[in-house]
Short mmCIF file of C-alpha atoms in Angstrom, two decimals:
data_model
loop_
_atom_site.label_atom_id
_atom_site.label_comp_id
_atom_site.label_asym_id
_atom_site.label_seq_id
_atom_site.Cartn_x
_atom_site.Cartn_y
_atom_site.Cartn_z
CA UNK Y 15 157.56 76.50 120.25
CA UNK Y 16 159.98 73.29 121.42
CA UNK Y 17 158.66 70.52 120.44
CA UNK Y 18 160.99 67.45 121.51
CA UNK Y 19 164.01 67.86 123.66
CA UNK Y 20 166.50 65.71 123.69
CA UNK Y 21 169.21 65.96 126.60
CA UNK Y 22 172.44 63.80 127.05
CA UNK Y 23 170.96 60.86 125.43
CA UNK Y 24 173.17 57.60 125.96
CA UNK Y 25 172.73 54.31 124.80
CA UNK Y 26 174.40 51.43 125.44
CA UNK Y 27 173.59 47.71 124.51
CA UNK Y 28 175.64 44.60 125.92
CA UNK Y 29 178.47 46.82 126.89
CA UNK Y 30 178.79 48.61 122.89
CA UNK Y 31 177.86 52.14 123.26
CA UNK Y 32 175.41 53.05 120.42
CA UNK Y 33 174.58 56.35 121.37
CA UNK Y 34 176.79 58.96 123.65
CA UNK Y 35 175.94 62.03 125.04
CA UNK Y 36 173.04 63.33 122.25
CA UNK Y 37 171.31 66.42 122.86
CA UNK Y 38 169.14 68.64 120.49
CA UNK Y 39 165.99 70.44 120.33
CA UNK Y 40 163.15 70.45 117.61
CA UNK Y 41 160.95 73.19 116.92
CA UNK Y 42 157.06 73.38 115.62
CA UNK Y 43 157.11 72.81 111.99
CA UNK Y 44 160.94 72.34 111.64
CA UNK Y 45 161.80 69.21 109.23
CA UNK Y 46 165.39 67.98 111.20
CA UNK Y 47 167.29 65.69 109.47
CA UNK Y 48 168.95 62.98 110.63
CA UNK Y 49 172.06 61.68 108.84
CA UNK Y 50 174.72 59.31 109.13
CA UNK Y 51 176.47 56.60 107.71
CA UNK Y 52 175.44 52.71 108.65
CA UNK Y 53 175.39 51.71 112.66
CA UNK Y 54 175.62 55.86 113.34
CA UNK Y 55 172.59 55.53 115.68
CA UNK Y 56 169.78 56.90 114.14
CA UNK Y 57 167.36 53.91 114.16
CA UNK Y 58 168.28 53.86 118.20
CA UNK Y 59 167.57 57.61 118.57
CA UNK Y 60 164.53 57.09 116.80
CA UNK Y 61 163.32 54.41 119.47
CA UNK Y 62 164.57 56.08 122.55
CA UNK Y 63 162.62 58.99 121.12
CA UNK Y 64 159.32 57.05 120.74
CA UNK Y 65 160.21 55.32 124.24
CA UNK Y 66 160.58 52.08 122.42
CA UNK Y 67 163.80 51.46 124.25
CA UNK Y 68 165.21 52.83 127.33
CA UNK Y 69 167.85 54.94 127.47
CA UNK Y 70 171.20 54.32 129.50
CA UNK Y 71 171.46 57.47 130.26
CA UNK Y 72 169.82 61.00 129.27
CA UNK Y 73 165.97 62.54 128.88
CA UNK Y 74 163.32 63.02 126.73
CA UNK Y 75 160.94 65.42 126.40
CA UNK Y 76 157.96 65.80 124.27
CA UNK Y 77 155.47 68.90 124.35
CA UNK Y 78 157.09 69.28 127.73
CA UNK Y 79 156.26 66.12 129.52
CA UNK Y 80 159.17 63.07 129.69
CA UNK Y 81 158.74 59.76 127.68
CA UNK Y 82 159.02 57.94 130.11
CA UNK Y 83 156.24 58.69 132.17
CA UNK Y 84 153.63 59.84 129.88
CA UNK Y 85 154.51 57.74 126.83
CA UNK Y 86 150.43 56.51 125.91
CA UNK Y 87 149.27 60.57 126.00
CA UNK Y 88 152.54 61.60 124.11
CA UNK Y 89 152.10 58.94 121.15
CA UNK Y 90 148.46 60.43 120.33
CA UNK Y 91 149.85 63.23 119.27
CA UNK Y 92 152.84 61.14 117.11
CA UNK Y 93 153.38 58.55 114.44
CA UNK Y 94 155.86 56.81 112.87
CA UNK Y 95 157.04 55.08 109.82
CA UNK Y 96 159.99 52.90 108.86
CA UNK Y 97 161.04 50.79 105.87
CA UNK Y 98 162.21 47.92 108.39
CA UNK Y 99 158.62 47.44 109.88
CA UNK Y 100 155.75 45.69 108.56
CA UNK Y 101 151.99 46.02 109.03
CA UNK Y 102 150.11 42.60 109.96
CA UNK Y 103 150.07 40.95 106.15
CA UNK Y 104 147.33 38.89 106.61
CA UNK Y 105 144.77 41.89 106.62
CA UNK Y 106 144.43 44.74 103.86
CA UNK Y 107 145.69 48.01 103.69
CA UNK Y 108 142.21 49.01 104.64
CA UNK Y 109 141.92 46.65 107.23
CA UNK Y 110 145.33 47.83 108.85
CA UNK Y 111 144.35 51.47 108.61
CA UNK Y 112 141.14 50.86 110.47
CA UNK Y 113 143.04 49.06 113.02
CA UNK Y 114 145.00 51.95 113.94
CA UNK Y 115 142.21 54.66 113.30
CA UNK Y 116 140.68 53.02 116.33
CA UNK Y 117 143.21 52.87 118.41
CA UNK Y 118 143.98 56.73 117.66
CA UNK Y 119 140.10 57.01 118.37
CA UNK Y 120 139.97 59.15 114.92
CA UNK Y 121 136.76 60.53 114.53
CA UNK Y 122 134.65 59.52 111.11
CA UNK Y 123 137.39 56.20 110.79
CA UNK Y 124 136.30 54.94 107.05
CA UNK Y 125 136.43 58.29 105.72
CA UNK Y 126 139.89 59.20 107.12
CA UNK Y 127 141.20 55.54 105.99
CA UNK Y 128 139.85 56.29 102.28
CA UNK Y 129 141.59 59.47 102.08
CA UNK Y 130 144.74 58.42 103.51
CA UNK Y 131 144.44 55.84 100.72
CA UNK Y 132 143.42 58.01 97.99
CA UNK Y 133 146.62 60.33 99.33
CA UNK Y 134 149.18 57.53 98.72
CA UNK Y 135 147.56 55.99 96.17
CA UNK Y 136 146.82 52.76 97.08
CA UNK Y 137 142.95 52.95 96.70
CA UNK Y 138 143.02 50.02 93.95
CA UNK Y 139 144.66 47.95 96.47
CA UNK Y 140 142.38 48.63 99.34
CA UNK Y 141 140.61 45.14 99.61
CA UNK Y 142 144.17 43.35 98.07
CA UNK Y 143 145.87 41.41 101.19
CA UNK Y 144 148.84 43.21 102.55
CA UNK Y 145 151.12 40.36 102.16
CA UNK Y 146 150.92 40.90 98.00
CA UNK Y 147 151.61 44.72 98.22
CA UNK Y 148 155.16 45.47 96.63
CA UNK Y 149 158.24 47.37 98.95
CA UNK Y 150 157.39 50.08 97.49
CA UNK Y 151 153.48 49.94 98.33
CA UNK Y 152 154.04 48.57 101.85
CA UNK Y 153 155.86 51.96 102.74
CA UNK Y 154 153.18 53.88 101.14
CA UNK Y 155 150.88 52.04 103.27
CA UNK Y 156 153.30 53.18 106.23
CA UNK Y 157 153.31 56.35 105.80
CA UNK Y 158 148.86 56.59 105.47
CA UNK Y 159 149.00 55.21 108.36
CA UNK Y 160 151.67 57.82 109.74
CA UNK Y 161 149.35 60.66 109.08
CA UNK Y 162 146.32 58.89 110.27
CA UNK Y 163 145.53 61.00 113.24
CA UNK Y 164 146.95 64.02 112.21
CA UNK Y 165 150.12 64.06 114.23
CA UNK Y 166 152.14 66.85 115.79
CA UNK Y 167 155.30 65.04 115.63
CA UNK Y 168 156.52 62.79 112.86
CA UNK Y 169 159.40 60.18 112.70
CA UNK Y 170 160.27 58.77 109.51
CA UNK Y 171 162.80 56.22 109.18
CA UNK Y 172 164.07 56.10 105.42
CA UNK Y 173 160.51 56.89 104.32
CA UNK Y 174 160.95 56.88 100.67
CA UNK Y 175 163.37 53.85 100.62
CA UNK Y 176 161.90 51.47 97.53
CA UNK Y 177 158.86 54.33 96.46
CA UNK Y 178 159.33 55.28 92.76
CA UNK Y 179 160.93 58.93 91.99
CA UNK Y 180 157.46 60.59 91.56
CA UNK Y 181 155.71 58.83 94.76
CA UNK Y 182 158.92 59.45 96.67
CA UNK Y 183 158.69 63.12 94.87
CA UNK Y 184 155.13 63.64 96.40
CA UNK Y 185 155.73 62.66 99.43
CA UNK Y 186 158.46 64.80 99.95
CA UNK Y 187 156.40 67.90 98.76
CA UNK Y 188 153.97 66.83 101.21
CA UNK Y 189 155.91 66.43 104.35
CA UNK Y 190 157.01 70.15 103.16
CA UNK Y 191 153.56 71.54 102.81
CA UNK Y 192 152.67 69.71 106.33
CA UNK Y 193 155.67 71.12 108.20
CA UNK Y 194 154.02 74.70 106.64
CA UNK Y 195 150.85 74.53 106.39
CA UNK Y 196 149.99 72.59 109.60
CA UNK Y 197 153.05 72.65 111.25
CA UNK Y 198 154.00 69.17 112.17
CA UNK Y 199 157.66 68.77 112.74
CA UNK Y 200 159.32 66.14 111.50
CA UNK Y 201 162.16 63.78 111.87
CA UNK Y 202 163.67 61.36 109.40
CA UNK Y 203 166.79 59.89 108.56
CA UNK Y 204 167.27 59.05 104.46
CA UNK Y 205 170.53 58.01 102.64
CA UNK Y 206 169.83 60.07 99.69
CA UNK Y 207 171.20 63.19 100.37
CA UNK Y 208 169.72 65.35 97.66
CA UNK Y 209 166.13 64.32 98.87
CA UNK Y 210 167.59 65.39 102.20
CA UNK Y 211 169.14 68.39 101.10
CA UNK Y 212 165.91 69.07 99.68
CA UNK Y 213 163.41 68.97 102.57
CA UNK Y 214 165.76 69.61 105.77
CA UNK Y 215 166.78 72.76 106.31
CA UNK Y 216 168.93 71.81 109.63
CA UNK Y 217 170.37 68.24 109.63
CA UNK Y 218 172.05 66.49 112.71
CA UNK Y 219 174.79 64.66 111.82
CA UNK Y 220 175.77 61.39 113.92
CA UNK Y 221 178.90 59.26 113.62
CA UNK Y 222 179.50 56.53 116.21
CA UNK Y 223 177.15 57.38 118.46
CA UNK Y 224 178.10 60.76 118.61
CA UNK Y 225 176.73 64.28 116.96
CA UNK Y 226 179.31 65.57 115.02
CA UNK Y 227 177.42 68.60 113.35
CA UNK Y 228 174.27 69.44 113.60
CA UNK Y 229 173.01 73.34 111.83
CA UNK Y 230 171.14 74.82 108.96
CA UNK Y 231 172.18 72.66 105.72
CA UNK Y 232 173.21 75.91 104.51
CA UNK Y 233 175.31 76.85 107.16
CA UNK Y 234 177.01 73.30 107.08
CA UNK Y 235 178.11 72.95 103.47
CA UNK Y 236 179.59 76.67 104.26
CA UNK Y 237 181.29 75.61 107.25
CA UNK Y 238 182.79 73.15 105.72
CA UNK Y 239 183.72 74.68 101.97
CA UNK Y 240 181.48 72.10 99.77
CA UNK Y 241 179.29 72.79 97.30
CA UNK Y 242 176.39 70.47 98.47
CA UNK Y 243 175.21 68.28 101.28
CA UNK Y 244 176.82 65.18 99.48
CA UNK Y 245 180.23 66.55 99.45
CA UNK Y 246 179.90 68.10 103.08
CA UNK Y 247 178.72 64.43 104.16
CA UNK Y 248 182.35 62.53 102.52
CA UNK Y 249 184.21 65.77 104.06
CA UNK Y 250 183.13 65.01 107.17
CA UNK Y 251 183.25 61.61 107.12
CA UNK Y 252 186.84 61.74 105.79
CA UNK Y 253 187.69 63.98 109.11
CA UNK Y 254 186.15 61.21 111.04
CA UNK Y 255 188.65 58.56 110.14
#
């Protein structure tokens, strides 16, 4: 089943063009990958995606219904989490869950908070003001509150920037047992390509604005005679320039 749709997507800000022409499709339970190097427009396609910013040009489309016009019943069913935004610092990771488990309207709100915490491991610091948490805490307490109400879609925005290897190794076997067991698709954009290489099996490549692959990992490093998606990613930038 489609999930998201995205159809000519252009973006331009005061006259520079940070996205041109995007289109793809996402199905249930597919983990997409979303790679590039700095200024490629993935943060922007991210934020058109959740509706965050409007698009120049281009549509859309989540569980079938546009972004634009039914934004507040599309972001029940999706969450997002990013390494470049903070949760209010003044209250504590508990505090902040709760905050959002009411506005998702989650059913039984303490008791989905505690296991979010319990999930990520940040149960001692439940009570601890956000504002003392470490990097590598604060985008722990991101992604609980990502998963919060369970949703369909996912968009992760460097998700395991500043986690240590065996958090950030957890968290990537759970997004994988999500995307199977539950099937929530997911979208997320990482500069460490063997993490990538690891949990996407189809990556969409931008450059400028512009997708300039996008296919099975597999398929990709084949296409392109590399060995892995590290030296597929150099190939094709190389071509680029």
């Amino acid at each position: 089943m489609e999930i998201l749709e995205v159809s000519g997507l252009k973006k331009i800000f005061n006259g520079v063009v940070a996205l041109n022409d995007v289109s793809f499709h996402l199905q249930r339970g597919e983990i997409l990958g979303i790679l590039g190097p700095n200024g490629a427009g993935k943060t922007t396609l991210i934020h058109c995606i959740l509706g965050l910013i409007r698009p120049s040009e281009g549509k859309v489309n989540i569980f079938g219904y546009d972004i634009t016009r039914h934004r507040s019943e599309i972001l029940k069913r999706v969450n997002f989490a990013s390494n470049y935004v903070s949760l209010p610092y003044s209250l504590t990771p508990f505090e902040n869950l709760m905050v959002f488990a009411n506005l998702y309207e989650i059913k039984d709100p303490v008791d989905r908070c505690n296991r979010m915490l319990k999930l990520f491991e940040l149960e001692q610091y439940r009570n601890k003001p956000t504002r003392r948490l470490s990097s590598g805490q604060l985008m722990r307490l991101n992604l609980a509150k990502a998963l919060l109400n369970r949703p369909e879609l996912l968009l992760l925005d460097e998700p395991t920037a500043g986690l240590d290897p065996e958090i950030a190794k957890k968290t990537r076997e759970l997004l994988l047992r999500l995307a199977h067991t539950e099937g929530i698709s997911v979208i997320y954009t990482s500069h460490n390509l063997k993490e990538m290489e690891e949990v996407s099996k189809r990556i969409l490549f931008l450059n400028r604005g512009v997708v300039i692959a996008d296919g099975m990992v597999k398929n990709l490093i084949r296409q392109y005679k590399s060995k892995t998606l590290e030296e597929f990613y150099f190939k094709v930038i190389g071509n680029e320039h």
